[in-house]
mmCIF file with all atom_site columns, C-alpha atoms in Angstrom:
data_model
loop_
_atom_site.group_PDB
_atom_site.id
_atom_site.type_symbol
_atom_site.label_atom_id
_atom_site.label_alt_id
_atom_site.label_comp_id
_atom_site.label_asym_id
_atom_site.label_entity_id
_atom_site.label_seq_id
_atom_site.pdbx_PDB_ins_code
_atom_site.Cartn_x
_atom_site.Cartn_y
_atom_site.Cartn_z
_atom_site.occupancy
_atom_site.B_iso_or_equiv
_atom_site.pdbx_formal_charge
_atom_site.auth_seq_id
_atom_site.auth_comp_id
_atom_site.auth_asym_id
_atom_site.auth_atom_id
_atom_site.pdbx_PDB_model_num
ATOM 1   C CA . MET A 1 1   ? -19.325 18.541  15.770  1.00 71.00 ? 90  MET A CA 1
ATOM 2   C CA . ALA A 1 2   ? -20.742 15.482  17.527  1.00 72.00 ? 91  ALA A CA 1
ATOM 3   C CA . LEU A 1 3   ? -21.185 13.678  14.191  1.00 74.00 ? 92  LEU A CA 1
ATOM 4   C CA . VAL A 1 4   ? -17.563 14.167  13.124  1.00 78.00 ? 93  VAL A CA 1
ATOM 5   C CA . PRO A 1 5   ? -15.705 10.819  13.355  1.00 76.00 ? 94  PRO A CA 1
ATOM 6   C CA . TRP A 1 6   ? -12.851 12.199  15.469  1.00 83.00 ? 95  TRP A CA 1
ATOM 7   C CA . GLY A 1 7   ? -11.372 8.778   16.180  1.00 79.00 ? 96  GLY A CA 1
ATOM 8   C CA . THR A 1 8   ? -11.041 8.058   12.455  1.00 72.00 ? 97  THR A CA 1
ATOM 9   C CA . LEU A 1 9   ? -9.507  11.480  11.752  1.00 76.00 ? 98  LEU A CA 1
ATOM 10  C CA . ILE A 1 10  ? -6.957  11.133  14.556  1.00 83.00 ? 99  ILE A CA 1
ATOM 11  C CA . MET A 1 11  ? -6.089  7.614   13.374  1.00 75.00 ? 100 MET A CA 1
ATOM 12  C CA . ILE A 1 12  ? -5.436  8.858   9.808   1.00 72.00 ? 101 ILE A CA 1
ATOM 13  C CA . CYS A 1 13  ? -3.170  11.667  11.036  1.00 79.00 ? 102 CYS A CA 1
ATOM 14  C CA . GLY A 1 14  ? -1.249  9.402   13.406  1.00 80.00 ? 103 GLY A CA 1
ATOM 15  C CA . VAL A 1 15  ? -0.658  6.707   10.807  1.00 73.00 ? 104 VAL A CA 1
ATOM 16  C CA . GLY A 1 16  ? 0.468   9.278   8.247   1.00 74.00 ? 105 GLY A CA 1
ATOM 17  C CA . MET A 1 17  ? 2.934   10.650  10.771  1.00 82.00 ? 106 MET A CA 1
ATOM 18  C CA . LEU A 1 18  ? 4.313   7.161   11.534  1.00 81.00 ? 107 LEU A CA 1
ATOM 19  C CA . ILE A 1 19  ? 4.865   6.456   7.827   1.00 76.00 ? 108 ILE A CA 1
ATOM 20  C CA . GLN A 1 20  ? 6.751   9.753   7.463   1.00 80.00 ? 109 GLN A CA 1
ATOM 21  C CA . VAL A 1 21  ? 8.944   8.877   10.471  1.00 87.00 ? 110 VAL A CA 1
ATOM 22  C CA . ALA A 1 22  ? 9.775   5.523   8.846   1.00 82.00 ? 111 ALA A CA 1
ATOM 23  C CA . ILE A 1 23  ? 10.685  7.282   5.589   1.00 81.00 ? 112 ILE A CA 1
ATOM 24  C CA . LYS A 1 24  ? 12.932  9.792   7.393   1.00 88.00 ? 113 LYS A CA 1
ATOM 25  C CA . ALA A 1 25  ? 14.596  6.939   9.315   1.00 91.00 ? 114 ALA A CA 1
ATOM 26  C CA . GLY A 1 26  ? 15.759  5.368   6.045   1.00 87.00 ? 115 GLY A CA 1
ATOM 27  C CA . THR A 1 27  ? 13.388  2.423   5.901   1.00 84.00 ? 116 THR A CA 1
ATOM 28  C CA . ILE A 1 28  ? 12.662  2.969   2.203   1.00 80.00 ? 117 ILE A CA 1
ATOM 29  C CA . ASP A 1 29  ? 16.350  3.014   1.250   1.00 80.00 ? 118 ASP A CA 1
ATOM 30  C CA . MET A 1 30  ? 16.896  -0.157  3.259   1.00 86.00 ? 119 MET A CA 1
ATOM 31  C CA . LEU A 1 31  ? 13.994  -1.847  1.435   1.00 81.00 ? 120 LEU A CA 1
ATOM 32  C CA . ALA A 1 32  ? 15.365  -0.777  -1.948  1.00 81.00 ? 121 ALA A CA 1
ATOM 33  C CA . SER A 1 33  ? 18.768  -2.206  -1.148  1.00 83.00 ? 122 SER A CA 1
ATOM 34  C CA . TRP A 1 34  ? 17.259  -5.473  0.081   1.00 86.00 ? 123 TRP A CA 1
ATOM 35  C CA . VAL A 1 35  ? 14.909  -5.876  -2.907  1.00 86.00 ? 124 VAL A CA 1
ATOM 36  C CA . GLY A 1 36  ? 17.568  -5.020  -5.475  1.00 82.00 ? 125 GLY A CA 1
ATOM 37  C CA . THR A 1 37  ? 20.258  -7.334  -4.134  1.00 85.00 ? 126 THR A CA 1
ATOM 38  C CA . SER A 1 38  ? 18.701  -10.143 -2.097  1.00 90.00 ? 127 SER A CA 1
ATOM 39  C CA . LEU A 1 39  ? 15.744  -11.380 -4.122  1.00 91.00 ? 128 LEU A CA 1
ATOM 40  C CA . PRO A 1 40  ? 15.613  -13.482 -7.284  1.00 93.00 ? 129 PRO A CA 1
ATOM 41  C CA . THR A 1 41  ? 14.659  -11.314 -10.250 1.00 91.00 ? 130 THR A CA 1
ATOM 42  C CA . ALA A 1 42  ? 11.329  -13.058 -10.872 1.00 90.00 ? 131 ALA A CA 1
ATOM 43  C CA . ILE A 1 43  ? 10.149  -12.269 -7.346  1.00 91.00 ? 132 ILE A CA 1
ATOM 44  C CA . VAL A 1 44  ? 11.011  -8.548  -7.340  1.00 93.00 ? 133 VAL A CA 1
ATOM 45  C CA . PRO A 1 45  ? 7.676   -7.291  -8.818  1.00 93.00 ? 134 PRO A CA 1
ATOM 46  C CA . PHE A 1 46  ? 5.736   -9.402  -6.305  1.00 92.00 ? 135 PHE A CA 1
ATOM 47  C CA . ALA A 1 47  ? 7.902   -8.072  -3.472  1.00 91.00 ? 136 ALA A CA 1
ATOM 48  C CA . LEU A 1 48  ? 7.270   -4.490  -4.567  1.00 92.00 ? 137 LEU A CA 1
ATOM 49  C CA . ALA A 1 49  ? 3.531   -5.178  -4.780  1.00 92.00 ? 138 ALA A CA 1
ATOM 50  C CA . ILE A 1 50  ? 3.600   -6.571  -1.245  1.00 90.00 ? 139 ILE A CA 1
ATOM 51  C CA . ILE A 1 51  ? 5.715   -3.681  0.080   1.00 90.00 ? 140 ILE A CA 1
ATOM 52  C CA . GLY A 1 52  ? 3.389   -1.166  -1.576  1.00 91.00 ? 141 GLY A CA 1
ATOM 53  C CA . GLY A 1 53  ? 0.407   -3.024  -0.166  1.00 91.00 ? 142 GLY A CA 1
ATOM 54  C CA . MET A 1 54  ? 1.827   -3.062  3.354   1.00 88.00 ? 143 MET A CA 1
ATOM 55  C CA . MET A 1 55  ? 2.545   0.658   3.201   1.00 88.00 ? 144 MET A CA 1
ATOM 56  C CA . SER A 1 56  ? -0.857  1.472   1.713   1.00 90.00 ? 145 SER A CA 1
ATOM 57  C CA . PHE A 1 57  ? -2.554  -0.637  4.385   1.00 89.00 ? 146 PHE A CA 1
ATOM 58  C CA . PHE A 1 58  ? -1.690  2.229   6.746   1.00 84.00 ? 147 PHE A CA 1
ATOM 59  C CA . SER A 1 59  ? -1.437  5.230   4.410   1.00 83.00 ? 148 SER A CA 1
ATOM 60  C CA . SER A 1 60  ? -2.460  6.781   1.116   1.00 84.00 ? 149 SER A CA 1
ATOM 61  C CA . THR A 1 61  ? -1.284  5.205   -2.142  1.00 89.00 ? 150 THR A CA 1
ATOM 62  C CA . LEU A 1 62  ? -0.877  8.459   -4.063  1.00 86.00 ? 151 LEU A CA 1
ATOM 63  C CA . GLY A 1 63  ? 0.090   10.626  -1.094  1.00 81.00 ? 152 GLY A CA 1
ATOM 64  C CA . VAL A 1 64  ? 2.645   8.362   0.603   1.00 83.00 ? 153 VAL A CA 1
ATOM 65  C CA . VAL A 1 65  ? 3.443   5.087   -1.194  1.00 88.00 ? 154 VAL A CA 1
ATOM 66  C CA . CYS A 1 66  ? 4.116   6.421   -4.695  1.00 89.00 ? 155 CYS A CA 1
ATOM 67  C CA . PRO A 1 67  ? 6.252   9.402   -3.590  1.00 85.00 ? 156 PRO A CA 1
ATOM 68  C CA . ALA A 1 68  ? 8.214   7.154   -1.231  1.00 85.00 ? 157 ALA A CA 1
ATOM 69  C CA . LEU A 1 69  ? 8.829   4.191   -3.548  1.00 89.00 ? 158 LEU A CA 1
ATOM 70  C CA . PHE A 1 70  ? 8.923   5.661   -7.054  1.00 90.00 ? 159 PHE A CA 1
ATOM 71  C CA . PRO A 1 71  ? 12.354  7.332   -6.659  1.00 85.00 ? 160 PRO A CA 1
ATOM 72  C CA . ILE A 1 72  ? 13.986  3.943   -5.960  1.00 88.00 ? 161 ILE A CA 1
ATOM 73  C CA . MET A 1 73  ? 12.471  2.173   -8.993  1.00 91.00 ? 162 MET A CA 1
ATOM 74  C CA . PRO A 1 74  ? 15.147  3.156   -11.548 1.00 88.00 ? 163 PRO A CA 1
ATOM 75  C CA . SER A 1 75  ? 17.954  1.764   -9.387  1.00 86.00 ? 164 SER A CA 1
ATOM 76  C CA . ILE A 1 76  ? 16.032  -1.482  -8.762  1.00 91.00 ? 165 ILE A CA 1
ATOM 77  C CA . ALA A 1 77  ? 15.280  -1.740  -12.496 1.00 92.00 ? 166 ALA A CA 1
ATOM 78  C CA . GLU A 1 78  ? 18.957  -1.249  -13.300 1.00 88.00 ? 167 GLU A CA 1
ATOM 79  C CA . SER A 1 79  ? 20.190  -3.795  -10.766 1.00 86.00 ? 168 SER A CA 1
ATOM 80  C CA . THR A 1 80  ? 17.606  -6.458  -11.714 1.00 90.00 ? 169 THR A CA 1
ATOM 81  C CA . GLY A 1 81  ? 17.218  -5.847  -15.446 1.00 92.00 ? 170 GLY A CA 1
ATOM 82  C CA . ILE A 1 82  ? 13.427  -5.634  -15.114 1.00 93.00 ? 171 ILE A CA 1
ATOM 83  C CA . ASP A 1 83  ? 11.632  -2.905  -17.060 1.00 93.00 ? 172 ASP A CA 1
ATOM 84  C CA . ALA A 1 84  ? 10.909  0.011   -14.717 1.00 94.00 ? 173 ALA A CA 1
ATOM 85  C CA . ILE A 1 85  ? 7.309   0.218   -15.982 1.00 94.00 ? 174 ILE A CA 1
ATOM 86  C CA . ILE A 1 86  ? 6.649   -3.278  -14.600 1.00 94.00 ? 175 ILE A CA 1
ATOM 87  C CA . LEU A 1 87  ? 8.093   -2.253  -11.229 1.00 95.00 ? 176 LEU A CA 1
ATOM 88  C CA . PHE A 1 88  ? 6.045   0.961   -11.093 1.00 96.00 ? 177 PHE A CA 1
ATOM 89  C CA . THR A 1 89  ? 2.873   -0.900  -12.088 1.00 95.00 ? 178 THR A CA 1
ATOM 90  C CA . ALA A 1 90  ? 3.412   -3.745  -9.625  1.00 94.00 ? 179 ALA A CA 1
ATOM 91  C CA . THR A 1 91  ? 3.903   -1.239  -6.813  1.00 95.00 ? 180 THR A CA 1
ATOM 92  C CA . VAL A 1 92  ? 0.709   0.649   -7.647  1.00 95.00 ? 181 VAL A CA 1
ATOM 93  C CA . ILE A 1 93  ? -1.310  -2.564  -8.054  1.00 93.00 ? 182 ILE A CA 1
ATOM 94  C CA . GLY A 1 94  ? -0.184  -3.798  -4.647  1.00 92.00 ? 183 GLY A CA 1
ATOM 95  C CA . ALA A 1 95  ? -0.768  -0.436  -3.002  1.00 93.00 ? 184 ALA A CA 1
ATOM 96  C CA . GLN A 1 96  ? -4.232  -0.045  -4.484  1.00 92.00 ? 185 GLN A CA 1
ATOM 97  C CA . ALA A 1 97  ? -5.133  -3.542  -3.301  1.00 90.00 ? 186 ALA A CA 1
ATOM 98  C CA . THR A 1 98  ? -5.015  -2.500  0.338   1.00 90.00 ? 187 THR A CA 1
ATOM 99  C CA . ALA A 1 99  ? -6.322  1.037   -0.135  1.00 89.00 ? 188 ALA A CA 1
ATOM 100 C CA . ILE A 1 100 ? -9.665  -0.125  1.263   1.00 89.00 ? 189 ILE A CA 1
ATOM 101 C CA . SER A 1 101 ? -8.112  -0.994  4.626   1.00 90.00 ? 190 SER A CA 1
ATOM 102 C CA . PRO A 1 102 ? -9.826  0.857   7.486   1.00 90.00 ? 191 PRO A CA 1
ATOM 103 C CA . PHE A 1 103 ? -6.416  2.348   8.363   1.00 87.00 ? 192 PHE A CA 1
ATOM 104 C CA . SER A 1 104 ? -5.820  3.674   4.828   1.00 87.00 ? 193 SER A CA 1
ATOM 105 C CA . SER A 1 105 ? -7.296  6.712   3.131   1.00 83.00 ? 194 SER A CA 1
ATOM 106 C CA . GLY A 1 106 ? -9.916  4.770   1.142   1.00 88.00 ? 195 GLY A CA 1
ATOM 107 C CA . GLY A 1 107 ? -11.177 2.702   4.041   1.00 90.00 ? 196 GLY A CA 1
ATOM 108 C CA . SER A 1 108 ? -11.157 5.642   6.409   1.00 86.00 ? 197 SER A CA 1
ATOM 109 C CA . LEU A 1 109 ? -13.264 7.616   3.928   1.00 88.00 ? 198 LEU A CA 1
ATOM 110 C CA . LEU A 1 110 ? -15.750 4.753   3.938   1.00 91.00 ? 199 LEU A CA 1
ATOM 111 C CA . LEU A 1 111 ? -15.763 4.670   7.737   1.00 89.00 ? 200 LEU A CA 1
ATOM 112 C CA . GLY A 1 112 ? -16.103 8.435   7.899   1.00 86.00 ? 201 GLY A CA 1
ATOM 113 C CA . SER A 1 113 ? -19.141 8.345   5.639   1.00 90.00 ? 202 SER A CA 1
ATOM 114 C CA . CYS A 1 114 ? -21.067 6.022   7.978   1.00 88.00 ? 203 CYS A CA 1
ATOM 115 C CA . SER A 1 115 ? -24.067 7.770   9.461   1.00 86.00 ? 204 SER A CA 1
ATOM 116 C CA . ASN A 1 116 ? -23.706 6.331   12.965  1.00 89.00 ? 205 ASN A CA 1
ATOM 117 C CA . GLU A 1 117 ? -21.255 4.563   15.258  1.00 88.00 ? 206 GLU A CA 1
ATOM 118 C CA . GLU A 1 118 ? -23.041 1.210   15.004  1.00 93.00 ? 207 GLU A CA 1
ATOM 119 C CA . GLU A 1 119 ? -22.689 1.162   11.217  1.00 93.00 ? 208 GLU A CA 1
ATOM 120 C CA . ARG A 1 120 ? -19.023 2.186   11.517  1.00 91.00 ? 209 ARG A CA 1
ATOM 121 C CA . ASN A 1 121 ? -18.318 -0.587  14.036  1.00 92.00 ? 210 ASN A CA 1
ATOM 122 C CA . GLU A 1 122 ? -19.944 -3.113  11.703  1.00 93.00 ? 211 GLU A CA 1
ATOM 123 C CA . MET A 1 123 ? -18.001 -1.947  8.639   1.00 94.00 ? 212 MET A CA 1
ATOM 124 C CA . PHE A 1 124 ? -14.543 -1.918  10.272  1.00 93.00 ? 213 PHE A CA 1
ATOM 125 C CA . PRO A 1 125 ? -14.064 -5.722  10.549  1.00 93.00 ? 214 PRO A CA 1
ATOM 126 C CA . THR A 1 126 ? -15.706 -6.232  7.155   1.00 92.00 ? 215 THR A CA 1
ATOM 127 C CA . LEU A 1 127 ? -13.108 -4.005  5.501   1.00 91.00 ? 216 LEU A CA 1
ATOM 128 C CA . LEU A 1 128 ? -10.268 -5.513  7.486   1.00 90.00 ? 217 LEU A CA 1
ATOM 129 C CA . PHE A 1 129 ? -11.027 -9.224  7.237   1.00 92.00 ? 218 PHE A CA 1
ATOM 130 C CA . LYS A 1 130 ? -12.994 -9.568  3.993   1.00 89.00 ? 219 LYS A CA 1
ATOM 131 C CA . ALA A 1 131 ? -12.260 -6.746  1.560   1.00 85.00 ? 220 ALA A CA 1
ATOM 132 C CA . VAL A 1 132 ? -8.498  -6.419  2.088   1.00 87.00 ? 221 VAL A CA 1
ATOM 133 C CA . PRO A 1 133 ? -7.629  -10.141 1.650   1.00 91.00 ? 222 PRO A CA 1
ATOM 134 C CA . VAL A 1 134 ? -9.717  -10.383 -1.523  1.00 89.00 ? 223 VAL A CA 1
ATOM 135 C CA . CYS A 1 135 ? -8.011  -7.295  -2.951  1.00 86.00 ? 224 CYS A CA 1
ATOM 136 C CA . VAL A 1 136 ? -4.542  -8.611  -2.083  1.00 88.00 ? 225 VAL A CA 1
ATOM 137 C CA . ILE A 1 137 ? -5.226  -11.956 -3.768  1.00 92.00 ? 226 ILE A CA 1
ATOM 138 C CA . PHE A 1 138 ? -6.420  -10.270 -6.939  1.00 90.00 ? 227 PHE A CA 1
ATOM 139 C CA . SER A 1 139 ? -3.474  -7.874  -6.970  1.00 88.00 ? 228 SER A CA 1
ATOM 140 C CA . LEU A 1 140 ? -0.986  -10.761 -6.830  1.00 89.00 ? 229 LEU A CA 1
ATOM 141 C CA . ILE A 1 141 ? -2.875  -12.491 -9.647  1.00 93.00 ? 230 ILE A CA 1
ATOM 142 C CA . SER A 1 142 ? -2.753  -9.337  -11.766 1.00 91.00 ? 231 SER A CA 1
ATOM 143 C CA . VAL A 1 143 ? 0.994   -8.906  -11.141 1.00 91.00 ? 232 VAL A CA 1
ATOM 144 C CA . ALA A 1 144 ? 1.501   -12.535 -12.232 1.00 90.00 ? 233 ALA A CA 1
ATOM 145 C CA . ILE A 1 145 ? -0.492  -11.908 -15.420 1.00 92.00 ? 234 ILE A CA 1
ATOM 146 C CA . MET A 1 146 ? 1.488   -8.737  -16.086 1.00 88.00 ? 235 MET A CA 1
ATOM 147 C CA . MET A 1 147 ? 4.765   -10.644 -15.681 1.00 85.00 ? 236 MET A CA 1
ATOM 148 C CA . ILE A 1 148 ? 3.589   -13.260 -18.185 1.00 89.00 ? 237 ILE A CA 1
ATOM 149 C CA . LEU A 1 149 ? 2.458   -10.690 -20.755 1.00 87.00 ? 238 LEU A CA 1
ATOM 150 C CA . PHE A 1 150 ? 5.462   -8.386  -20.496 1.00 80.00 ? 239 PHE A CA 1
#
């Protein structure tokens, strides 16, 4: 029991709970309304990638981000005229880009697999300040390429 990373486990549970509170409070519906009506059409996929990335920074892509954002995609696609597949893909690309965050499921799995506290303390800032920014940059590049091709 002493080797179990209790701090990491409690952090994952707490962050998951906060995301669910935000969903129940109507944050997702508010985002959908804002994205569908306030942004220029060309920026919508990038905005969804960023929103997905911000959510996934603190939660699971497949467990939280996709179930929360996918139901609003058809209405955004209808109001913007963008193919829904592009919106779905942009959201997943953005969410997967930050899945390695130490607060997300992927990063927390990496932290949980560290054999000692010293290794965990060394990995945390590496994931936060090196891996996440690189992933975000490449996700925005891939969304731009997808917009050009489709």
